[in-house]
Amino acid sequence: MATASTTGDARPILDQIATTDRRRRISWRLWFSATWVALVGSLLFALWITGNIQLDFIAEWSPFILQGTTTTIILSVVSMVLATILALIGAVSRLSSNPVINGAASLYVSLVRGTPLLIQIFFIFFALPQLGIVLPALPAGIIALGFNYGAYMTEIFRAGIQAVAPGQREAAEALGMPERLVMRRVVLPQAVRIVIPAIGNDFVAMIKDSALVSTIAVQELLWRARSAGTQEFRTLEALLIAALAYWVLTIIFSFFQERLERRMARGDR
Amino acid sequence: MTDAPLPDLGARQATSTSGYESGSNLPSHIGEPIVKVEGIHKYFGQNHVLRGVDLEVRQREAVMVIGRSGSGKTTLLRCINFLEEPTVGSIEVDGVRVDADPLHARDRRHREQIRQIRMRAGMLFQDFNLFPHMSVLANCIEAPTHVLGHSVEHATKRAEYYLEVVGLAEKRDEYPARLSGGQKQRVAIARALCMEPKVLLFDEPTSALDPELIGEVLVVMEDLAHSGTTMIVVTHEMHFAQEAADRVVFMENGVIVEQGPPEQVLNDPRHEETTHFLRRFLDR
């Protein structure tokens, strides 16, 4: 048999390698998914054989509880937009050479990160009315969440801006671009790419932390689960439904986040 | 105006700002002074990096600055467009004069003057610093549209012209990450040319390149030098300096030790430091 190296055609081997690789990948994925299904399935089965799960309650109250999903999504998305705006302003301010601007931004971050989110929510909804500022529950919740996450994200954006290579700023300045333009056109677009994974994580956390505003009677997922559960004395089922809904939401979001990250990385390489 | 008599530089010959001997005529293509560096000192903390540098560069002149690392040549270049704020001295580019004023370096008026200088002096960096989130064309029209206020069509037309000059017209829609180092530096040159600056400042433009890519950048630079682009080049490429320079400036310990036509400074240096540097350099 001739050595296939120089003149012979090695293509059949390549095809075989490709087929084997594909088969391995598919089988890996199958096992991976099967593990999930098996674990979740046995957990639910274990709950069911205790005989304490009422499927009737689930069938009857699921629609009511799941209606809260819309509120949860609105709450999370609007709060996230607010947080992003605050974080952008905060980050640029934290890097400012002006002591007043820098001081104000750093106080914001310190204060918000140094106090519990739950107190901030209560403060805006229960304490501000004492000063004559009365906000409906949903806007109060959005402001509290947005304000809180804005502080954490300020630090993320600041790190992102500082992670942009100093040469980028120099190159832009050397072209005669004024400071603001350098920031807007050169530094921020690159910083945003750097922070997208971290911001994505924060959004997942935000979806879950939005449950805290159930305490001020915003009728989102957890609030509905609690009210249905207490009313019918079926807290276990109610909480299960809500927990599943949060879980599915975060899975869906993570899926899109992964795709976004892959797409943004493509332009760079 | 090209053969106007030079002022007598007499005794200060070694550190004379023009570098040409008194009485000798300038090469005929050289024009009026366009960059004037006067009495520049630069401290980094207590470290005295530039110790009184005067340099005058004329229109269409190609000046190559050589010297060992740490001699202050890169700092000098970066002081010209105020990427480093000089501690003492003044810089003039195309009639825009800015005095070093570290105490008021952040004042609005001072910053605006610096910006005026930067618009007139294009800078090329060792590691290119193309904007990675923009295509080649977008890199080239960014400053002309946003700083000079040119329309996108106008800026695009000029960018295409300058990309042609550096031989990369077909890469206009690529992103920098898809280019080789040599191509990146050539795009950076096109980007700088798009601002139609009065002088180009090159800070070791080939030092970060693989050896086989250095040539393509030097060819472009040599073409620019021969077609009358005013440039100041900090470089370690002695052969290139020999070929393309109108004047070679040798720096050591933060001062200009010797300057003159390349054949003189590189082949027949008058100062011991220069001889020493060149011998060590060529031995390597």
PDB file of C-alpha atoms in Angstrom, chain A residues 2-258:
ATOM      1  CA  ALA A   2       1.384   3.380  -0.970  1.00  0.00           C
ATOM      2  CA  THR A   3       1.945   5.963   1.711  1.00  0.00           C
ATOM      3  CA  ALA A   4      -0.910   8.411   1.230  1.00  0.00           C
ATOM      4  CA  SER A   5       1.137  11.376   2.302  1.00  0.00           C
ATOM      5  CA  THR A   6       2.441  12.869  -0.920  1.00  0.00           C
ATOM      6  CA  THR A   7       0.357  11.901  -3.890  1.00  0.00           C
ATOM      7  CA  GLY A   8      -2.469   9.846  -2.358  1.00  0.00           C
ATOM      8  CA  ASP A   9      -5.804  11.351  -1.444  1.00  0.00           C
ATOM      9  CA  ALA A  10      -6.321  11.700   2.297  1.00  0.00           C
ATOM     10  CA  ARG A  11      -9.877  12.891   1.917  1.00  0.00           C
ATOM     11  CA  PRO A  12     -11.655   9.662   2.966  1.00  0.00           C
ATOM     12  CA  ILE A  13      -9.873   9.806   6.318  1.00  0.00           C
ATOM     13  CA  LEU A  14     -10.876  13.438   6.762  1.00  0.00           C
ATOM     14  CA  ASP A  15     -14.514  12.554   6.124  1.00  0.00           C
ATOM     15  CA  GLN A  16     -14.334   9.716   8.617  1.00  0.00           C
ATOM     16  CA  ILE A  17     -12.829  12.026  11.229  1.00  0.00           C
ATOM     17  CA  ALA A  18     -15.580  14.557  10.621  1.00  0.00           C
ATOM     18  CA  THR A  19     -18.300  11.908  10.941  1.00  0.00           C
ATOM     19  CA  THR A  20     -16.838  10.527  14.159  1.00  0.00           C
ATOM     20  CA  ASP A  21     -16.505  14.009  15.608  1.00  0.00           C
ATOM     21  CA  ARG A  22     -20.113  14.811  14.768  1.00  0.00           C
ATOM     22  CA  ARG A  23     -21.348  11.555  16.295  1.00  0.00           C
ATOM     23  CA  ARG A  24     -19.382  12.231  19.478  1.00  0.00           C
ATOM     24  CA  ARG A  25     -20.777  15.746  19.750  1.00  0.00           C
ATOM     25  CA  ILE A  26     -24.353  14.594  19.294  1.00  0.00           C
ATOM     26  CA  SER A  27     -23.985  11.825  21.830  1.00  0.00           C
ATOM     27  CA  TRP A  28     -22.406  14.241  24.329  1.00  0.00           C
ATOM     28  CA  ARG A  29     -25.323  16.612  23.978  1.00  0.00           C
ATOM     29  CA  LEU A  30     -27.849  13.805  24.331  1.00  0.00           C
ATOM     30  CA  TRP A  31     -26.298  12.629  27.600  1.00  0.00           C
ATOM     31  CA  PHE A  32     -26.062  16.197  28.822  1.00  0.00           C
ATOM     32  CA  SER A  33     -29.772  16.868  28.215  1.00  0.00           C
ATOM     33  CA  ALA A  34     -30.793  13.457  29.528  1.00  0.00           C
ATOM     34  CA  THR A  35     -29.019  14.245  32.798  1.00  0.00           C
ATOM     35  CA  TRP A  36     -31.065  17.403  33.202  1.00  0.00           C
ATOM     36  CA  VAL A  37     -34.335  15.695  32.375  1.00  0.00           C
ATOM     37  CA  ALA A  38     -33.589  12.781  34.696  1.00  0.00           C
ATOM     38  CA  LEU A  39     -32.600  14.970  37.649  1.00  0.00           C
ATOM     39  CA  VAL A  40     -35.488  17.414  37.302  1.00  0.00           C
ATOM     40  CA  GLY A  41     -37.880  14.533  36.604  1.00  0.00           C
ATOM     41  CA  SER A  42     -36.890  12.577  39.700  1.00  0.00           C
ATOM     42  CA  LEU A  43     -37.148  15.709  41.823  1.00  0.00           C
ATOM     43  CA  LEU A  44     -40.703  16.345  40.642  1.00  0.00           C
ATOM     44  CA  PHE A  45     -41.532  12.646  40.994  1.00  0.00           C
ATOM     45  CA  ALA A  46     -40.234  12.656  44.572  1.00  0.00           C
ATOM     46  CA  LEU A  47     -42.482  15.607  45.339  1.00  0.00           C
ATOM     47  CA  TRP A  48     -45.442  13.942  43.699  1.00  0.00           C
ATOM     48  CA  ILE A  49     -45.195  10.625  45.550  1.00  0.00           C
ATOM     49  CA  THR A  50     -45.402  12.435  48.866  1.00  0.00           C
ATOM     50  CA  GLY A  51     -49.030  12.809  47.851  1.00  0.00           C
ATOM     51  CA  ASN A  52     -49.098  16.407  48.992  1.00  0.00           C
ATOM     52  CA  ILE A  53     -49.024  18.023  45.574  1.00  0.00           C
ATOM     53  CA  GLN A  54     -52.394  19.150  44.287  1.00  0.00           C
ATOM     54  CA  LEU A  55     -52.429  19.139  40.524  1.00  0.00           C
ATOM     55  CA  ASP A  56     -55.871  20.758  40.567  1.00  0.00           C
ATOM     56  CA  PHE A  57     -54.464  23.811  42.290  1.00  0.00           C
ATOM     57  CA  ILE A  58     -51.665  24.052  39.746  1.00  0.00           C
ATOM     58  CA  ALA A  59     -54.082  23.762  36.830  1.00  0.00           C
ATOM     59  CA  GLU A  60     -56.439  26.307  38.341  1.00  0.00           C
ATOM     60  CA  TRP A  61     -53.985  28.939  39.555  1.00  0.00           C
ATOM     61  CA  SER A  62     -51.139  28.731  37.066  1.00  0.00           C
ATOM     62  CA  PRO A  63     -52.700  31.293  34.702  1.00  0.00           C
ATOM     63  CA  PHE A  64     -53.179  33.757  37.529  1.00  0.00           C
ATOM     64  CA  ILE A  65     -49.617  33.400  38.785  1.00  0.00           C
ATOM     65  CA  LEU A  66     -48.004  33.343  35.354  1.00  0.00           C
ATOM     66  CA  GLN A  67     -49.741  36.582  34.425  1.00  0.00           C
ATOM     67  CA  GLY A  68     -47.146  38.124  36.733  1.00  0.00           C
ATOM     68  CA  THR A  69     -44.478  37.227  34.183  1.00  0.00           C
ATOM     69  CA  THR A  70     -45.381  40.276  32.095  1.00  0.00           C
ATOM     70  CA  THR A  71     -44.999  42.552  35.095  1.00  0.00           C
ATOM     71  CA  THR A  72     -41.709  40.906  36.034  1.00  0.00           C
ATOM     72  CA  ILE A  73     -40.365  41.390  32.510  1.00  0.00           C
ATOM     73  CA  ILE A  74     -41.501  45.012  32.290  1.00  0.00           C
ATOM     74  CA  LEU A  75     -40.074  45.694  35.728  1.00  0.00           C
ATOM     75  CA  SER A  76     -36.720  44.114  34.888  1.00  0.00           C
ATOM     76  CA  VAL A  77     -36.332  45.651  31.444  1.00  0.00           C
ATOM     77  CA  VAL A  78     -37.300  49.196  32.415  1.00  0.00           C
ATOM     78  CA  SER A  79     -35.182  49.038  35.575  1.00  0.00           C
ATOM     79  CA  MET A  80     -32.270  47.760  33.501  1.00  0.00           C
ATOM     80  CA  VAL A  81     -32.586  50.646  31.041  1.00  0.00           C
ATOM     81  CA  LEU A  82     -32.639  53.104  33.936  1.00  0.00           C
ATOM     82  CA  ALA A  83     -29.682  51.344  35.567  1.00  0.00           C
ATOM     83  CA  THR A  84     -27.672  51.441  32.333  1.00  0.00           C
ATOM     84  CA  ILE A  85     -28.227  55.171  31.906  1.00  0.00           C
ATOM     85  CA  LEU A  86     -27.301  55.853  35.534  1.00  0.00           C
ATOM     86  CA  ALA A  87     -24.263  53.583  35.248  1.00  0.00           C
ATOM     87  CA  LEU A  88     -22.979  55.328  32.113  1.00  0.00           C
ATOM     88  CA  ILE A  89     -23.287  58.720  33.759  1.00  0.00           C
ATOM     89  CA  GLY A  90     -21.863  57.300  36.989  1.00  0.00           C
ATOM     90  CA  ALA A  91     -18.874  55.673  35.311  1.00  0.00           C
ATOM     91  CA  VAL A  92     -17.888  58.751  33.305  1.00  0.00           C
ATOM     92  CA  SER A  93     -18.300  60.833  36.473  1.00  0.00           C
ATOM     93  CA  ARG A  94     -16.219  58.416  38.532  1.00  0.00           C
ATOM     94  CA  LEU A  95     -13.402  58.966  36.032  1.00  0.00           C
ATOM     95  CA  SER A  96     -13.830  62.735  35.972  1.00  0.00           C
ATOM     96  CA  SER A  97     -11.066  64.969  37.231  1.00  0.00           C
ATOM     97  CA  ASN A  98     -13.679  67.334  38.637  1.00  0.00           C
ATOM     98  CA  PRO A  99     -13.805  66.689  42.395  1.00  0.00           C
ATOM     99  CA  VAL A 100     -17.486  67.639  42.733  1.00  0.00           C
ATOM    100  CA  ILE A 101     -18.681  65.355  39.933  1.00  0.00           C
ATOM    101  CA  ASN A 102     -16.383  62.541  41.003  1.00  0.00           C
ATOM    102  CA  GLY A 103     -17.377  62.964  44.641  1.00  0.00           C
ATOM    103  CA  ALA A 104     -21.088  62.895  43.891  1.00  0.00           C
ATOM    104  CA  ALA A 105     -20.766  59.740  41.810  1.00  0.00           C
ATOM    105  CA  SER A 106     -18.643  57.969  44.366  1.00  0.00           C
ATOM    106  CA  LEU A 107     -21.124  58.874  47.129  1.00  0.00           C
ATOM    107  CA  TYR A 108     -23.935  57.412  45.019  1.00  0.00           C
ATOM    108  CA  VAL A 109     -22.060  54.147  44.563  1.00  0.00           C
ATOM    109  CA  SER A 110     -21.020  53.912  48.185  1.00  0.00           C
ATOM    110  CA  LEU A 111     -24.447  54.708  49.597  1.00  0.00           C
ATOM    111  CA  VAL A 112     -26.386  52.385  47.333  1.00  0.00           C
ATOM    112  CA  ARG A 113     -23.957  49.500  47.636  1.00  0.00           C
ATOM    113  CA  GLY A 114     -23.692  49.977  51.371  1.00  0.00           C
ATOM    114  CA  THR A 115     -27.387  49.597  52.176  1.00  0.00           C
ATOM    115  CA  PRO A 116     -29.749  46.654  51.580  1.00  0.00           C
ATOM    116  CA  LEU A 117     -31.843  46.736  48.433  1.00  0.00           C
ATOM    117  CA  LEU A 118     -34.893  45.908  50.519  1.00  0.00           C
ATOM    118  CA  ILE A 119     -34.417  49.050  52.623  1.00  0.00           C
ATOM    119  CA  GLN A 120     -34.066  51.109  49.442  1.00  0.00           C
ATOM    120  CA  ILE A 121     -37.339  49.678  48.128  1.00  0.00           C
ATOM    121  CA  PHE A 122     -39.131  50.345  51.421  1.00  0.00           C
ATOM    122  CA  PHE A 123     -37.606  53.792  51.621  1.00  0.00           C
ATOM    123  CA  ILE A 124     -38.893  54.868  48.232  1.00  0.00           C
ATOM    124  CA  PHE A 125     -42.358  53.365  48.690  1.00  0.00           C
ATOM    125  CA  PHE A 126     -43.042  53.738  52.432  1.00  0.00           C
ATOM    126  CA  ALA A 127     -40.724  56.547  53.607  1.00  0.00           C
ATOM    127  CA  LEU A 128     -40.866  59.097  50.803  1.00  0.00           C
ATOM    128  CA  PRO A 129     -44.646  59.678  51.250  1.00  0.00           C
ATOM    129  CA  GLN A 130     -43.754  61.144  54.647  1.00  0.00           C
ATOM    130  CA  LEU A 131     -41.892  63.847  52.677  1.00  0.00           C
ATOM    131  CA  GLY A 132     -44.862  64.312  50.411  1.00  0.00           C
ATOM    132  CA  ILE A 133     -43.544  62.178  47.551  1.00  0.00           C
ATOM    133  CA  VAL A 134     -46.044  59.439  46.812  1.00  0.00           C
ATOM    134  CA  LEU A 135     -45.216  56.986  44.050  1.00  0.00           C
ATOM    135  CA  PRO A 136     -47.365  54.122  42.772  1.00  0.00           C
ATOM    136  CA  ALA A 137     -45.903  50.693  43.489  1.00  0.00           C
ATOM    137  CA  LEU A 138     -44.584  49.853  40.023  1.00  0.00           C
ATOM    138  CA  PRO A 139     -42.680  53.134  39.411  1.00  0.00           C
ATOM    139  CA  ALA A 140     -41.344  52.966  42.970  1.00  0.00           C
ATOM    140  CA  GLY A 141     -40.071  49.457  42.320  1.00  0.00           C
ATOM    141  CA  ILE A 142     -38.504  50.455  39.010  1.00  0.00           C
ATOM    142  CA  ILE A 143     -36.737  53.438  40.551  1.00  0.00           C
ATOM    143  CA  ALA A 144     -35.442  51.381  43.466  1.00  0.00           C
ATOM    144  CA  LEU A 145     -34.139  48.553  41.268  1.00  0.00           C
ATOM    145  CA  GLY A 146     -32.735  50.896  38.632  1.00  0.00           C
ATOM    146  CA  PHE A 147     -31.001  53.031  41.221  1.00  0.00           C
ATOM    147  CA  ASN A 148     -29.541  50.019  42.962  1.00  0.00           C
ATOM    148  CA  TYR A 149     -28.274  48.248  39.876  1.00  0.00           C
ATOM    149  CA  GLY A 150     -27.039  51.536  38.435  1.00  0.00           C
ATOM    150  CA  ALA A 151     -24.567  51.753  41.311  1.00  0.00           C
ATOM    151  CA  TYR A 152     -23.209  48.243  40.794  1.00  0.00           C
ATOM    152  CA  MET A 153     -23.058  48.730  37.052  1.00  0.00           C
ATOM    153  CA  THR A 154     -21.246  52.055  37.500  1.00  0.00           C
ATOM    154  CA  GLU A 155     -18.277  50.091  38.749  1.00  0.00           C
ATOM    155  CA  ILE A 156     -18.585  47.601  35.877  1.00  0.00           C
ATOM    156  CA  PHE A 157     -18.672  50.378  33.274  1.00  0.00           C
ATOM    157  CA  ARG A 158     -15.802  52.172  34.960  1.00  0.00           C
ATOM    158  CA  ALA A 159     -13.680  49.033  34.819  1.00  0.00           C
ATOM    159  CA  GLY A 160     -14.720  48.578  31.190  1.00  0.00           C
ATOM    160  CA  ILE A 161     -13.682  52.102  30.252  1.00  0.00           C
ATOM    161  CA  GLN A 162     -10.362  51.639  32.009  1.00  0.00           C
ATOM    162  CA  ALA A 163      -9.846  48.337  30.223  1.00  0.00           C
ATOM    163  CA  VAL A 164      -9.841  50.043  26.812  1.00  0.00           C
ATOM    164  CA  ALA A 165      -6.204  50.246  25.722  1.00  0.00           C
ATOM    165  CA  PRO A 166      -4.702  53.665  26.546  1.00  0.00           C
ATOM    166  CA  GLY A 167      -3.310  53.795  23.011  1.00  0.00           C
ATOM    167  CA  GLN A 168      -6.866  54.039  21.688  1.00  0.00           C
ATOM    168  CA  ARG A 169      -7.446  57.277  23.528  1.00  0.00           C
ATOM    169  CA  GLU A 170      -4.039  58.602  22.472  1.00  0.00           C
ATOM    170  CA  ALA A 171      -4.660  57.771  18.825  1.00  0.00           C
ATOM    171  CA  ALA A 172      -7.999  59.566  18.901  1.00  0.00           C
ATOM    172  CA  GLU A 173      -6.547  62.582  20.687  1.00  0.00           C
ATOM    173  CA  ALA A 174      -3.641  62.690  18.241  1.00  0.00           C
ATOM    174  CA  LEU A 175      -6.209  63.028  15.441  1.00  0.00           C
ATOM    175  CA  GLY A 176      -7.459  66.199  17.101  1.00  0.00           C
ATOM    176  CA  MET A 177     -10.634  64.712  18.525  1.00  0.00           C
ATOM    177  CA  PRO A 178     -11.915  66.647  21.541  1.00  0.00           C
ATOM    178  CA  GLU A 179     -12.305  64.751  24.826  1.00  0.00           C
ATOM    179  CA  ARG A 180     -16.048  64.154  24.620  1.00  0.00           C
ATOM    180  CA  LEU A 181     -15.802  62.827  21.089  1.00  0.00           C
ATOM    181  CA  VAL A 182     -12.959  60.501  22.091  1.00  0.00           C
ATOM    182  CA  MET A 183     -15.160  59.120  24.849  1.00  0.00           C
ATOM    183  CA  ARG A 184     -18.299  58.795  22.732  1.00  0.00           C
ATOM    184  CA  ARG A 185     -16.846  57.457  19.496  1.00  0.00           C
ATOM    185  CA  VAL A 186     -13.764  55.519  20.553  1.00  0.00           C
ATOM    186  CA  VAL A 187     -13.714  54.588  24.238  1.00  0.00           C
ATOM    187  CA  LEU A 188     -17.358  53.853  25.089  1.00  0.00           C
ATOM    188  CA  PRO A 189     -18.116  51.580  22.102  1.00  0.00           C
ATOM    189  CA  GLN A 190     -15.139  49.431  23.050  1.00  0.00           C
ATOM    190  CA  ALA A 191     -15.962  49.550  26.752  1.00  0.00           C
ATOM    191  CA  VAL A 192     -19.513  48.364  26.061  1.00  0.00           C
ATOM    192  CA  ARG A 193     -18.191  45.280  24.276  1.00  0.00           C
ATOM    193  CA  ILE A 194     -15.962  44.529  27.217  1.00  0.00           C
ATOM    194  CA  VAL A 195     -18.764  44.797  29.778  1.00  0.00           C
ATOM    195  CA  ILE A 196     -21.544  42.977  27.926  1.00  0.00           C
ATOM    196  CA  PRO A 197     -20.966  39.629  29.686  1.00  0.00           C
ATOM    197  CA  ALA A 198     -20.978  41.319  33.099  1.00  0.00           C
ATOM    198  CA  ILE A 199     -24.069  43.353  32.237  1.00  0.00           C
ATOM    199  CA  GLY A 200     -25.793  40.164  31.093  1.00  0.00           C
ATOM    200  CA  ASN A 201     -25.090  38.570  34.457  1.00  0.00           C
ATOM    201  CA  ASP A 202     -26.505  41.624  36.180  1.00  0.00           C
ATOM    202  CA  PHE A 203     -29.657  41.405  34.101  1.00  0.00           C
ATOM    203  CA  VAL A 204     -30.183  37.793  35.154  1.00  0.00           C
ATOM    204  CA  ALA A 205     -29.680  38.875  38.761  1.00  0.00           C
ATOM    205  CA  MET A 206     -32.114  41.749  38.185  1.00  0.00           C
ATOM    206  CA  ILE A 207     -34.839  39.387  36.953  1.00  0.00           C
ATOM    207  CA  LYS A 208     -34.559  37.489  40.213  1.00  0.00           C
ATOM    208  CA  ASP A 209     -34.121  40.524  42.488  1.00  0.00           C
ATOM    209  CA  SER A 210     -37.287  41.998  40.990  1.00  0.00           C
ATOM    210  CA  ALA A 211     -39.093  39.525  43.251  1.00  0.00           C
ATOM    211  CA  LEU A 212     -38.214  41.805  46.163  1.00  0.00           C
ATOM    212  CA  VAL A 213     -40.718  44.420  45.019  1.00  0.00           C
ATOM    213  CA  SER A 214     -43.509  41.924  45.758  1.00  0.00           C
ATOM    214  CA  THR A 215     -43.105  43.382  49.255  1.00  0.00           C
ATOM    215  CA  ILE A 216     -44.577  46.690  48.085  1.00  0.00           C
ATOM    216  CA  ALA A 217     -47.484  44.966  46.357  1.00  0.00           C
ATOM    217  CA  VAL A 218     -46.285  45.119  42.774  1.00  0.00           C
ATOM    218  CA  GLN A 219     -48.274  42.302  41.246  1.00  0.00           C
ATOM    219  CA  GLU A 220     -45.396  40.412  39.706  1.00  0.00           C
ATOM    220  CA  LEU A 221     -44.669  36.680  39.796  1.00  0.00           C
ATOM    221  CA  LEU A 222     -43.812  36.246  43.451  1.00  0.00           C
ATOM    222  CA  TRP A 223     -46.608  38.513  44.694  1.00  0.00           C
ATOM    223  CA  ARG A 224     -49.155  36.500  42.746  1.00  0.00           C
ATOM    224  CA  ALA A 225     -47.682  33.195  43.901  1.00  0.00           C
ATOM    225  CA  ARG A 226     -47.819  34.328  47.516  1.00  0.00           C
ATOM    226  CA  SER A 227     -51.363  35.591  47.339  1.00  0.00           C
ATOM    227  CA  ALA A 228     -52.646  32.480  45.531  1.00  0.00           C
ATOM    228  CA  GLY A 229     -50.684  30.182  47.852  1.00  0.00           C
ATOM    229  CA  THR A 230     -51.831  31.756  51.116  1.00  0.00           C
ATOM    230  CA  GLN A 231     -55.400  32.000  49.993  1.00  0.00           C
ATOM    231  CA  GLU A 232     -55.620  28.290  49.164  1.00  0.00           C
ATOM    232  CA  PHE A 233     -52.999  27.074  51.663  1.00  0.00           C
ATOM    233  CA  ARG A 234     -50.967  25.656  48.778  1.00  0.00           C
ATOM    234  CA  THR A 235     -47.731  27.613  49.171  1.00  0.00           C
ATOM    235  CA  LEU A 236     -45.543  24.768  47.892  1.00  0.00           C
ATOM    236  CA  GLU A 237     -47.259  24.510  44.529  1.00  0.00           C
ATOM    237  CA  ALA A 238     -47.538  28.287  44.145  1.00  0.00           C
ATOM    238  CA  LEU A 239     -43.866  28.875  44.844  1.00  0.00           C
ATOM    239  CA  LEU A 240     -42.890  26.020  42.511  1.00  0.00           C
ATOM    240  CA  ILE A 241     -44.790  27.668  39.666  1.00  0.00           C
ATOM    241  CA  ALA A 242     -43.172  31.032  40.289  1.00  0.00           C
ATOM    242  CA  ALA A 243     -39.693  29.570  40.677  1.00  0.00           C
ATOM    243  CA  LEU A 244     -40.066  27.679  37.393  1.00  0.00           C
ATOM    244  CA  ALA A 245     -41.179  30.855  35.648  1.00  0.00           C
ATOM    245  CA  TYR A 246     -38.082  32.763  36.870  1.00  0.00           C
ATOM    246  CA  TRP A 247     -35.902  29.878  35.836  1.00  0.00           C
ATOM    247  CA  VAL A 248     -37.338  29.707  32.328  1.00  0.00           C
ATOM    248  CA  LEU A 249     -36.997  33.491  31.969  1.00  0.00           C
ATOM    249  CA  THR A 250     -33.315  33.415  32.863  1.00  0.00           C
ATOM    250  CA  ILE A 251     -32.652  30.440  30.567  1.00  0.00           C
ATOM    251  CA  ILE A 252     -34.276  32.235  27.643  1.00  0.00           C
ATOM    252  CA  PHE A 253     -32.337  35.396  28.376  1.00  0.00           C
ATOM    253  CA  SER A 254     -29.030  33.570  28.746  1.00  0.00           C
ATOM    254  CA  PHE A 255     -29.602  31.984  25.353  1.00  0.00           C
ATOM    255  CA  PHE A 256     -29.978  35.365  23.666  1.00  0.00           C
ATOM    256  CA  GLN A 257     -27.077  36.800  25.626  1.00  0.00           C
ATOM    257  CA  GLU A 258     -24.782  34.051  24.402  1.00  0.00           C
TER     258      GLU A 258
END
